[in-house]
Coordinates of C-alpha atoms and ligand atoms in Angstrom, one line a residue:
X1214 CA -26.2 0.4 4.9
X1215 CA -26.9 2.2 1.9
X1216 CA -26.2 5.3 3.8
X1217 CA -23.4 4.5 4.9
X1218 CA -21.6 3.5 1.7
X1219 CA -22.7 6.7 0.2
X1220 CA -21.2 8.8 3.1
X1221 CA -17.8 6.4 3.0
X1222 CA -17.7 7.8 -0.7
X1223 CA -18.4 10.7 -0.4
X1224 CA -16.0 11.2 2.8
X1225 CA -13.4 9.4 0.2
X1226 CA -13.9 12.2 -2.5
X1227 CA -13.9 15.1 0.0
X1228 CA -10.3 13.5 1.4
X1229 CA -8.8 13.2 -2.7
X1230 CA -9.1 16.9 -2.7
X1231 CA -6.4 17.3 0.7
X1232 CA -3.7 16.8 -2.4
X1233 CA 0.3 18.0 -2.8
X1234 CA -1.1 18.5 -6.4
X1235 CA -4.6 21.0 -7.1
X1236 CA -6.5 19.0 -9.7
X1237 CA -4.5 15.6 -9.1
X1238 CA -4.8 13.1 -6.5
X1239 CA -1.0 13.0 -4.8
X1240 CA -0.7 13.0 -1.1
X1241 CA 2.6 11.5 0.2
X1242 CA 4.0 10.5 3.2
X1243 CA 3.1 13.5 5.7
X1244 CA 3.4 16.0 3.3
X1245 CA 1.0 19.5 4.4
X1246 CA -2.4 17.8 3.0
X1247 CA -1.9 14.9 5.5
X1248 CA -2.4 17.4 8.7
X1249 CA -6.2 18.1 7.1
X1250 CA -6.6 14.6 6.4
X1251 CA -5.3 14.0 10.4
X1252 CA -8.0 16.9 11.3
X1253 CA -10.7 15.2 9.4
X1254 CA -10.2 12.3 10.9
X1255 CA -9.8 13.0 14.0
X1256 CA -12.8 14.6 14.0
X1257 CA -14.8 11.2 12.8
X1258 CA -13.1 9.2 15.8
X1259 CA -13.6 11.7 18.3
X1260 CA -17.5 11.7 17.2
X1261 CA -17.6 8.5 17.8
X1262 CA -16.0 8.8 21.4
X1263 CA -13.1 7.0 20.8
X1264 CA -9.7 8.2 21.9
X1265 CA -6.8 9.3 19.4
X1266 CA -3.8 9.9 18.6
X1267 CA -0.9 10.3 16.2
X1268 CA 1.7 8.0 17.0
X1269 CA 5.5 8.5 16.1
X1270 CA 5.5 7.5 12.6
X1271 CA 2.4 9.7 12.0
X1272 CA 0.0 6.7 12.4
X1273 CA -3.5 8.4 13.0
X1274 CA -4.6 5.8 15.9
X1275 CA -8.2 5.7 17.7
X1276 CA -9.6 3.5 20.1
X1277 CA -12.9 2.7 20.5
X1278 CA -13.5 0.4 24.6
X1279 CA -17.2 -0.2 24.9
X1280 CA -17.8 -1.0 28.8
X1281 CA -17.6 -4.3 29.6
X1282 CA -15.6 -5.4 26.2
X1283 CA -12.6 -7.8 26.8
X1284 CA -8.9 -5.4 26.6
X1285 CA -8.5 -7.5 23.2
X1286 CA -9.3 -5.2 20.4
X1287 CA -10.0 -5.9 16.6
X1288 CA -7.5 -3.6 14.4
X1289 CA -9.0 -2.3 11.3
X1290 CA -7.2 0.3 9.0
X1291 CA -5.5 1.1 5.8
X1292 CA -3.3 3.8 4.4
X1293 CA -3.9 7.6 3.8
X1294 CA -0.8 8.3 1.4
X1295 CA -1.3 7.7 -2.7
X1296 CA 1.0 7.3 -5.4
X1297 CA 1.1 10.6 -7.6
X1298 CA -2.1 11.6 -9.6
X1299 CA -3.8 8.8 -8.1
X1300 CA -7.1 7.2 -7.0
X1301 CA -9.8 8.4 -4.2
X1302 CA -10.3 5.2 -3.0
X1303 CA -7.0 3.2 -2.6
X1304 CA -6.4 3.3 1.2
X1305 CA -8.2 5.9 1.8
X1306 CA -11.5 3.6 2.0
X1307 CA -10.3 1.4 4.2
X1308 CA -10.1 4.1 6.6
X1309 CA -13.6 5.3 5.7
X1310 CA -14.7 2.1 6.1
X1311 CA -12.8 1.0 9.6
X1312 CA -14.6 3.9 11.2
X1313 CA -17.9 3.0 9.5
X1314 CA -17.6 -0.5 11.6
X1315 CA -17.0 1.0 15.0
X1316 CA -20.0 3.3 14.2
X1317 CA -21.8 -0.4 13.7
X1318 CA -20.2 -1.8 17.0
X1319 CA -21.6 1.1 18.4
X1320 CA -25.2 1.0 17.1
X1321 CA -25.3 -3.0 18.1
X1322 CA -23.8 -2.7 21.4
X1323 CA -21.3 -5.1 20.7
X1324 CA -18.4 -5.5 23.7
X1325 CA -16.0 -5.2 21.1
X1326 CA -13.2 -3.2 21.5
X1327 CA -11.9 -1.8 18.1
X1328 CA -8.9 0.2 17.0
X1329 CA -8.1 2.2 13.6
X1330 CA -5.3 2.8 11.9
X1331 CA -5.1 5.4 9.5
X1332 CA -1.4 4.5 8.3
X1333 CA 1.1 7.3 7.4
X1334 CA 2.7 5.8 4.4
X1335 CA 2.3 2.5 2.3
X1336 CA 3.2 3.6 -1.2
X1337 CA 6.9 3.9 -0.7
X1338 CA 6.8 7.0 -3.5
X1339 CA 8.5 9.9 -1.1
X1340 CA 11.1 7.7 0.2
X1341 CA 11.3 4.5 -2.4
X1342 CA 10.4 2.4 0.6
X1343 CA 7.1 1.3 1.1
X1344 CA 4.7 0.3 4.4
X1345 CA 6.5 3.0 6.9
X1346 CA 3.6 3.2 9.2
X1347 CA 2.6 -0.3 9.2
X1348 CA 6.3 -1.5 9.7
X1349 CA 5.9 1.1 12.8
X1350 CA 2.9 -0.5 14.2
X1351 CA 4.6 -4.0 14.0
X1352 CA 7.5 -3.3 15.6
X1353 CA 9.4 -4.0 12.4
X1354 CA 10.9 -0.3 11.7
X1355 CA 14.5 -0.3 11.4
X1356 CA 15.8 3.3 12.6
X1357 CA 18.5 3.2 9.4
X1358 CA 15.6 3.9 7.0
X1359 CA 15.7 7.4 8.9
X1360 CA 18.2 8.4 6.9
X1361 CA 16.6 7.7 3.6
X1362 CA 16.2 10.8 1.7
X1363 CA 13.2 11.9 -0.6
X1364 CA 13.8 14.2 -4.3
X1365 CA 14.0 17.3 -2.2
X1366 CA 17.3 15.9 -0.3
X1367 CA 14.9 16.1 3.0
X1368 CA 15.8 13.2 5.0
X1369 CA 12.9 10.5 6.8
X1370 CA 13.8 11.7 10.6
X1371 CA 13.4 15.6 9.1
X1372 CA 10.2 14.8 7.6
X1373 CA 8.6 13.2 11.0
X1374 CA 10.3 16.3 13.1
X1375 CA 8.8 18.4 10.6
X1376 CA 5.6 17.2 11.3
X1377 CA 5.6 17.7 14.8
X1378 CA 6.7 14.1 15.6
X1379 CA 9.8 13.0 17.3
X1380 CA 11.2 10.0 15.7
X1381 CA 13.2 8.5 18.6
X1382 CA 9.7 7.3 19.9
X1383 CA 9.5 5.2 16.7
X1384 CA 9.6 2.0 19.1
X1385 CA 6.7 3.1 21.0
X1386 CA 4.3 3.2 18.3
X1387 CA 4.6 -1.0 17.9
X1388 CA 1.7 -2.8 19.4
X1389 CA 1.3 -4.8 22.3
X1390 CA -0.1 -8.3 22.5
X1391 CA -3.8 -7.3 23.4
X1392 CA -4.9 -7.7 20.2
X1393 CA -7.2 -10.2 18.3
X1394 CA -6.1 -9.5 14.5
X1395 CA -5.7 -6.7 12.0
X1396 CA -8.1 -6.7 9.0
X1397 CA -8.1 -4.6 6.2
X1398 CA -11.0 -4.0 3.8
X1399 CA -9.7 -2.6 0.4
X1400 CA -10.3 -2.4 -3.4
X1401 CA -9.2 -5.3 -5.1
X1402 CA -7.3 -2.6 -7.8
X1403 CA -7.3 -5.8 -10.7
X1404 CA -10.0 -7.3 -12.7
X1405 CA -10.8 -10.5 -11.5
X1406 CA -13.8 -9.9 -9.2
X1407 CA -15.4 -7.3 -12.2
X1408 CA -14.8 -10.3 -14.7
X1409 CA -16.5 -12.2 -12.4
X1410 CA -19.5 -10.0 -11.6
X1411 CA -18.6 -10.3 -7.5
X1412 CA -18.9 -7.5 -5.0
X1413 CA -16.4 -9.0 -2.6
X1414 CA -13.8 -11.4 -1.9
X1415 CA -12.2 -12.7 1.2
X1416 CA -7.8 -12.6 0.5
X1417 CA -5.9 -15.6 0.9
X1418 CA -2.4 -14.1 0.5
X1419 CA -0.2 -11.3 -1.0
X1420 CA 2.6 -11.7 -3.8
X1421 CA 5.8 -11.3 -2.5
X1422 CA 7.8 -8.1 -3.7
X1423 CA 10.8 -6.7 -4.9
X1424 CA 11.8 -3.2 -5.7
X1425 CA 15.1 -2.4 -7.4
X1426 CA 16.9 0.9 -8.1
X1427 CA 19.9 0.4 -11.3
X1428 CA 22.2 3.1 -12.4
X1429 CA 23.6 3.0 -16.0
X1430 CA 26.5 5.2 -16.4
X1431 CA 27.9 5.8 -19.7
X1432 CA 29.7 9.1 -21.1
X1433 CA 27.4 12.1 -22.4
X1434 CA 28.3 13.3 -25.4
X1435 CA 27.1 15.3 -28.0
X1436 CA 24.3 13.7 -30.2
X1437 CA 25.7 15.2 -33.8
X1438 CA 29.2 14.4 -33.4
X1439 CA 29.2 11.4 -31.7
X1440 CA 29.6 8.3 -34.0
X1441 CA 27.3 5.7 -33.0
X1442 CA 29.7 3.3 -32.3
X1443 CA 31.6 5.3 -30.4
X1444 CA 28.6 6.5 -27.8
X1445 CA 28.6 4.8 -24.2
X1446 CA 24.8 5.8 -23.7
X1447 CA 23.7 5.1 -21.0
X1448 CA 19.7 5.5 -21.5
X1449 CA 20.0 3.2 -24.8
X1450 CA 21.4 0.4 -22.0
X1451 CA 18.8 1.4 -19.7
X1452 CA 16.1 0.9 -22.7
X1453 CA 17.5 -2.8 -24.3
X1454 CA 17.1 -3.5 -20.1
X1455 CA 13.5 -2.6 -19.6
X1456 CA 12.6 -4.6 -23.4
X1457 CA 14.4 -7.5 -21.9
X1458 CA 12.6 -7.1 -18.1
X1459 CA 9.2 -6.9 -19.7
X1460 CA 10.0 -10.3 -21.7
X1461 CA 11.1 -11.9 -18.8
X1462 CA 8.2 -11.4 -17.5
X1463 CA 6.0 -12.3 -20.1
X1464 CA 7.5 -15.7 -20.1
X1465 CA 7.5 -16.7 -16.4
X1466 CA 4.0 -17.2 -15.5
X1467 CA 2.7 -15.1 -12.3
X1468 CA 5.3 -12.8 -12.6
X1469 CA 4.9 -9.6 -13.0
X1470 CA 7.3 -6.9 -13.9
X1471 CA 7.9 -3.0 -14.1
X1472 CA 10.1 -0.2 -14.9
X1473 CA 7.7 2.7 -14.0
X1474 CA 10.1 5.5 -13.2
X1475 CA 13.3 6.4 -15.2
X1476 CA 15.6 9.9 -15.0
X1477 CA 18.1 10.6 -18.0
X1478 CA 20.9 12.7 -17.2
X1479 CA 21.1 15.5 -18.7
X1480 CA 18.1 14.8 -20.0
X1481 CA 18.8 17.1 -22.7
X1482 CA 17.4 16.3 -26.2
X1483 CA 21.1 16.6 -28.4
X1484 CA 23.0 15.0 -25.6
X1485 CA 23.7 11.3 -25.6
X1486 CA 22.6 10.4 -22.2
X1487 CA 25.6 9.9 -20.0
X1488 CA 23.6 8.5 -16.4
X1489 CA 20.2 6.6 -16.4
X1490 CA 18.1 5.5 -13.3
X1491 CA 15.7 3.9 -13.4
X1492 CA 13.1 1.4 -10.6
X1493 CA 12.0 -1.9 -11.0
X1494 CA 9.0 -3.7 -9.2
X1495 CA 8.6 -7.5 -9.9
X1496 CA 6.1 -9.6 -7.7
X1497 CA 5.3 -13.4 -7.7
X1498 CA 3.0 -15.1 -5.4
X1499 CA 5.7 -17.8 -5.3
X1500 CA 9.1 -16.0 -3.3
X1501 CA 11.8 -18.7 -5.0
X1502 CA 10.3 -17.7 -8.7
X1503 CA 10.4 -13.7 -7.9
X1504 CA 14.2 -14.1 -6.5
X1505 CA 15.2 -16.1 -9.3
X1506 CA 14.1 -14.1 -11.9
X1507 CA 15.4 -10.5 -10.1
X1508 CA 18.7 -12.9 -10.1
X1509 CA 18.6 -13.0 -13.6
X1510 CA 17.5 -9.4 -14.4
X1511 CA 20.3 -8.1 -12.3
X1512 CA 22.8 -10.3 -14.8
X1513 CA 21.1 -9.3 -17.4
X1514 CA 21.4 -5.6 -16.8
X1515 CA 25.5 -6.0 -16.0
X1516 CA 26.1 -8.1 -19.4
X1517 CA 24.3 -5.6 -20.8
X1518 CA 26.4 -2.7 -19.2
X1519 CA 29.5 -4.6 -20.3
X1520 CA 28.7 -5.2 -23.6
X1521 CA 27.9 -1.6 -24.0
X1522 CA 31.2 -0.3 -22.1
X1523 CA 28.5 1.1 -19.2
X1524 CA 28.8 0.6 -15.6
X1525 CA 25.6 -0.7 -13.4
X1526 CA 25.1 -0.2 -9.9
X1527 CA 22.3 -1.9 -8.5
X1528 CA 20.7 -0.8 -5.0
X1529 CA 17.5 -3.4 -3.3
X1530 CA 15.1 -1.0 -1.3
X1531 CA 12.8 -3.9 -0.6
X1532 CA 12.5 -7.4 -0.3
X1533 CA 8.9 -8.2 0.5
X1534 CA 8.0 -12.2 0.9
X1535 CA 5.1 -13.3 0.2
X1536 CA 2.5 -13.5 2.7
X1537 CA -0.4 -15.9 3.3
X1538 CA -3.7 -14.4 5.5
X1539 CA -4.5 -16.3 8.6
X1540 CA -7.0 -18.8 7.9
X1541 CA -9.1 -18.5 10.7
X1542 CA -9.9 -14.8 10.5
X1543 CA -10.1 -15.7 7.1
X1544 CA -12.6 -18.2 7.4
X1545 CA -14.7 -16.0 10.0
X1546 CA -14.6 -13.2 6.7
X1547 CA -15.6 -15.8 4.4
X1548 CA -18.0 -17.1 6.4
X1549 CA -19.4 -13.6 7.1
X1550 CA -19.8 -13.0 3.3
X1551 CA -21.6 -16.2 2.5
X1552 CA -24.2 -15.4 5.5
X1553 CA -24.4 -11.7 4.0
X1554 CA -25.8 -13.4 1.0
X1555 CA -22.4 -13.1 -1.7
X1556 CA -20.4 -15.9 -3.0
X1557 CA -17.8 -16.9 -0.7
X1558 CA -15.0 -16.1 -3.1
X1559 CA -11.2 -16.4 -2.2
X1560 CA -8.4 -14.8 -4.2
X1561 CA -5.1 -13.7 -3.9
X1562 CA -3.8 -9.7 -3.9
X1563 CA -1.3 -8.7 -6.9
X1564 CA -1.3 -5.7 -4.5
X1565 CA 0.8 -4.7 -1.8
X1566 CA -0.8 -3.7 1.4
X1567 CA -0.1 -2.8 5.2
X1568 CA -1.6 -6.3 6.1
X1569 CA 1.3 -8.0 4.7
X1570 CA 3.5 -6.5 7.2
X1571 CA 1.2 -6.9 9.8
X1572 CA 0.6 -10.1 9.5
X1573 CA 4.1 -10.3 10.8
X1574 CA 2.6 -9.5 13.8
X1575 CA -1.1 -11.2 14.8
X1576 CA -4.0 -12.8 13.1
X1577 CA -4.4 -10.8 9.8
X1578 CA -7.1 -10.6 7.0
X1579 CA -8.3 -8.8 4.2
X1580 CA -11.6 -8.3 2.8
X1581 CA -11.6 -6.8 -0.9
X1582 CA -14.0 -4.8 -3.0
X1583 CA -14.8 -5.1 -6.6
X1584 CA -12.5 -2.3 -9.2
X1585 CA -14.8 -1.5 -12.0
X1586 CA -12.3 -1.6 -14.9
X1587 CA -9.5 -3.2 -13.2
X1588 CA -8.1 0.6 -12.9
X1589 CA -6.0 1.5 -10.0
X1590 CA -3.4 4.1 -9.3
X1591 CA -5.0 6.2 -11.8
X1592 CA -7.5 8.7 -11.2
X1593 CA -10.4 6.7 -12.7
X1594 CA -10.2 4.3 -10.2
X1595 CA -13.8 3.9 -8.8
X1596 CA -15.6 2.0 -6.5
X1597 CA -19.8 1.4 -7.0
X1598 CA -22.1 2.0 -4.1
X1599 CA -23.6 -1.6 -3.9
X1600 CA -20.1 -2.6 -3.9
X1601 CA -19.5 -0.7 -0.6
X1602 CA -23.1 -1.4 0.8
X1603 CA -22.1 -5.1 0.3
X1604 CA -18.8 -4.9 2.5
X1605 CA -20.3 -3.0 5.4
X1606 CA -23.1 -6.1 5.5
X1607 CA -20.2 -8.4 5.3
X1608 CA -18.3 -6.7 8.4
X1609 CA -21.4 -6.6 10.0
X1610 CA -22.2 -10.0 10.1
X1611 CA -18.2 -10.3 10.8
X1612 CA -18.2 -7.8 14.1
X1613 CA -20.7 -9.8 15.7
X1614 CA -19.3 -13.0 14.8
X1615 CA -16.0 -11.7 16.5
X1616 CA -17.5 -10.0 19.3
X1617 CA -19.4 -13.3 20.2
X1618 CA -16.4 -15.3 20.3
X1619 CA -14.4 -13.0 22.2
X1620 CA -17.1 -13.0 24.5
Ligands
HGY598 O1 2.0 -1.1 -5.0 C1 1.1 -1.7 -4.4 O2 0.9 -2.8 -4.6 C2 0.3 -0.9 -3.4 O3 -0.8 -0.3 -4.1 N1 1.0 0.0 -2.7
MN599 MN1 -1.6 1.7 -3.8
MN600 MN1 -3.4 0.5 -1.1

């Protein structure tokens, strides 16, 4: 297995440098470095005689149908899109590691039918809305989100056309009912299993999301003749705001709360800002504590635009709930760790993934992998070798489990 991990790696590292940015980690959502990733990948699958193809929503697809295996096929994937000046390994080893397994189905002989999923986009950073792909493959993509449009002006349905894709066949990409589950194997991107010295955990859910765009809008003026109580500035609302969001948060256990983007226009340094935008992404693995306390930041941010003579406008790209795993697959994964020798260890994700939309849609679990340093959607990100040795003997263990029970 040893090989194998050092090869998913290594195929990982070779993928970060298909990048929007020389020198940074930044692929989104079918921008130019995705059709090498697609080429890359294809190649893998086709090695490995399965079939595939690129589905509507620029899902990279393959199918692997041993003779004799039942038409129900185990899904395995994760994303190839990152977040800008970002990590080798988010996603992008999930792939590595879904093809790895039908390598193993092949070298067993299992009658397993397996397909992956290299999804398109599960960021949300081109087009503020995240798990495109995914919502594709689960029948969940509403064709209004065509019209979304990313910083270039360059709309969602001009994006897939420009990649050679046709988005009218959106519908067709969602999959039919022959399927046993979807799992996705994926670095943990928190501390917990490095504070814990584990290599792997099985998931038991995902926090539920929200993502938030506010506009303050105030009056630019200029910063040396303005009086100070006669300025209407819109980024000093936008600033009281995020001091306010991240003490909301630090007082409501399990929440978690963050401004991580924020434009000042004119963005000039002797003009009192007249707009400010700015995100928000709060998650709780409780859905009736994460709405209640983006209730209250949204009333916070309008008393604060009153009291400060501002207007607020307030847009919701994304109301994720939260999502538990299905316990049987998730027992099988458990199980499957525990007779690969690790501790059975359950968790939940702080992170987002495609499985929590596909769980939408059939049986759905996720395996993770320990983040040395808790670091994630940063370039330092890492994964170690045993680390990725240990979940290949998990999945082993896991595809023959599966296989025998399809049987
Ligand atoms: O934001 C997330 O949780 C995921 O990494 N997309
Ligand atoms: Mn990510
Ligand atoms: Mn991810």
């Amino acid at each position: 297995m040893k090989d194998r991990a050092l090869r998913a790696i290594a195929e990982c590292q070779r993928i970060a440098a298909m990048t929007e940015e020389p020198g940074r980690i930044t692929r989104r959502f079918l921008t130019p470095p995705t059709h090498n990733v697609h080429a890359h990948l294809r190649a893998r699958m086709e090695a490995l005689g399965m079939e595939v193809y690129l589905d509507a929503a620029g899902n990279l697809r393959g199918l692997l149908h041993p003779e004799g295996a039942s038409d129900k096929r185990l899904i395995l994937g994760s994303h190839i899109d990152t977040v800008p000046d970002g990590g080798a390994f988010d996603g992008v080893l999930g792939v590595m590691l879904a093809i790895e397994c039908v390598d193993l189905v092949r070298q067993n002989g299992l009658p397993l039918a397996v397909e992956v999923i290299a999804f398109s986009e599960e960021e949300g950073v081109r087009f503020g809305v995240p798990f495109l792909g995914s919502r594709a493959v689960a029948g969940r993509f509403d064709p209004a989100l065509l019209a979304l449009k990313d910083a270039e002006g360059v709309t969602l349905e001009g994006a897939i056309r420009a990649y050679g894709l046709d988005p009218t066949l959106i519908a067709g990409s969602a999959v039919d009912d022959d399927t046993l589950g979807f799992v996705e194997i994926h670095i943990e991107q928190g501390p917990v299993l490095e504070a814990e010295n584990l290599k792997v955990a099985a998931v038991t859910g995902i926090v539920g999301q929200t993502r938030l765009t506010l506009e303050f809008a105030g009056q630019a003026n200029h910063a040396g003749t303005t009086p100070m109580n006669l300025r209407r500035d819109a980024l000093a609302g936008a600033a009281e705001w995020i001091a306010a969001v991240e003490k909301l948060a630090k007082r409501t256990e399990g929440l978690v709360a963050t401004v991580g983007k924020i434009e000042a226009s004119p963005n000039a340094t002797n003009v009192v800002a007249g707009i400010a935008l700015l995100t928000l992404d709060a998650r709780h693995p409780h859905d009736a504590v994460r709405l209640g306390s983006v209730n209250e930041l949204i009333e916070m941010a309008n008393s604060i635009a009153e009291r400060r003579s501002l207007a607020m406008q307030c847009t919701r790209p994304m109301d994720q709930p939260a999502v538990s795993m299905d316990e049987r697959l998730t027992a099988y994964l458990a199980d499957a760790i525990e007779a690969a020798g690790f501790p059975p260890k359950r968790m939940h994700s702080g992170a987002g993934h495609d499985a929590m939309v596909m769980a939408s849609r059939m049986p759905t679990a996720m395996l993770f992998l320990r983040s040395p340093g808790g670091i994630s959607h940063n370039p330092a990100e890492a994964v170690r070798t045993e680390d990725v040795e240990a979940a290949l003997e998990v999945m082993s263990v896991f595809l023959q489990r599966v296989a025998g029970a399809v049987r």
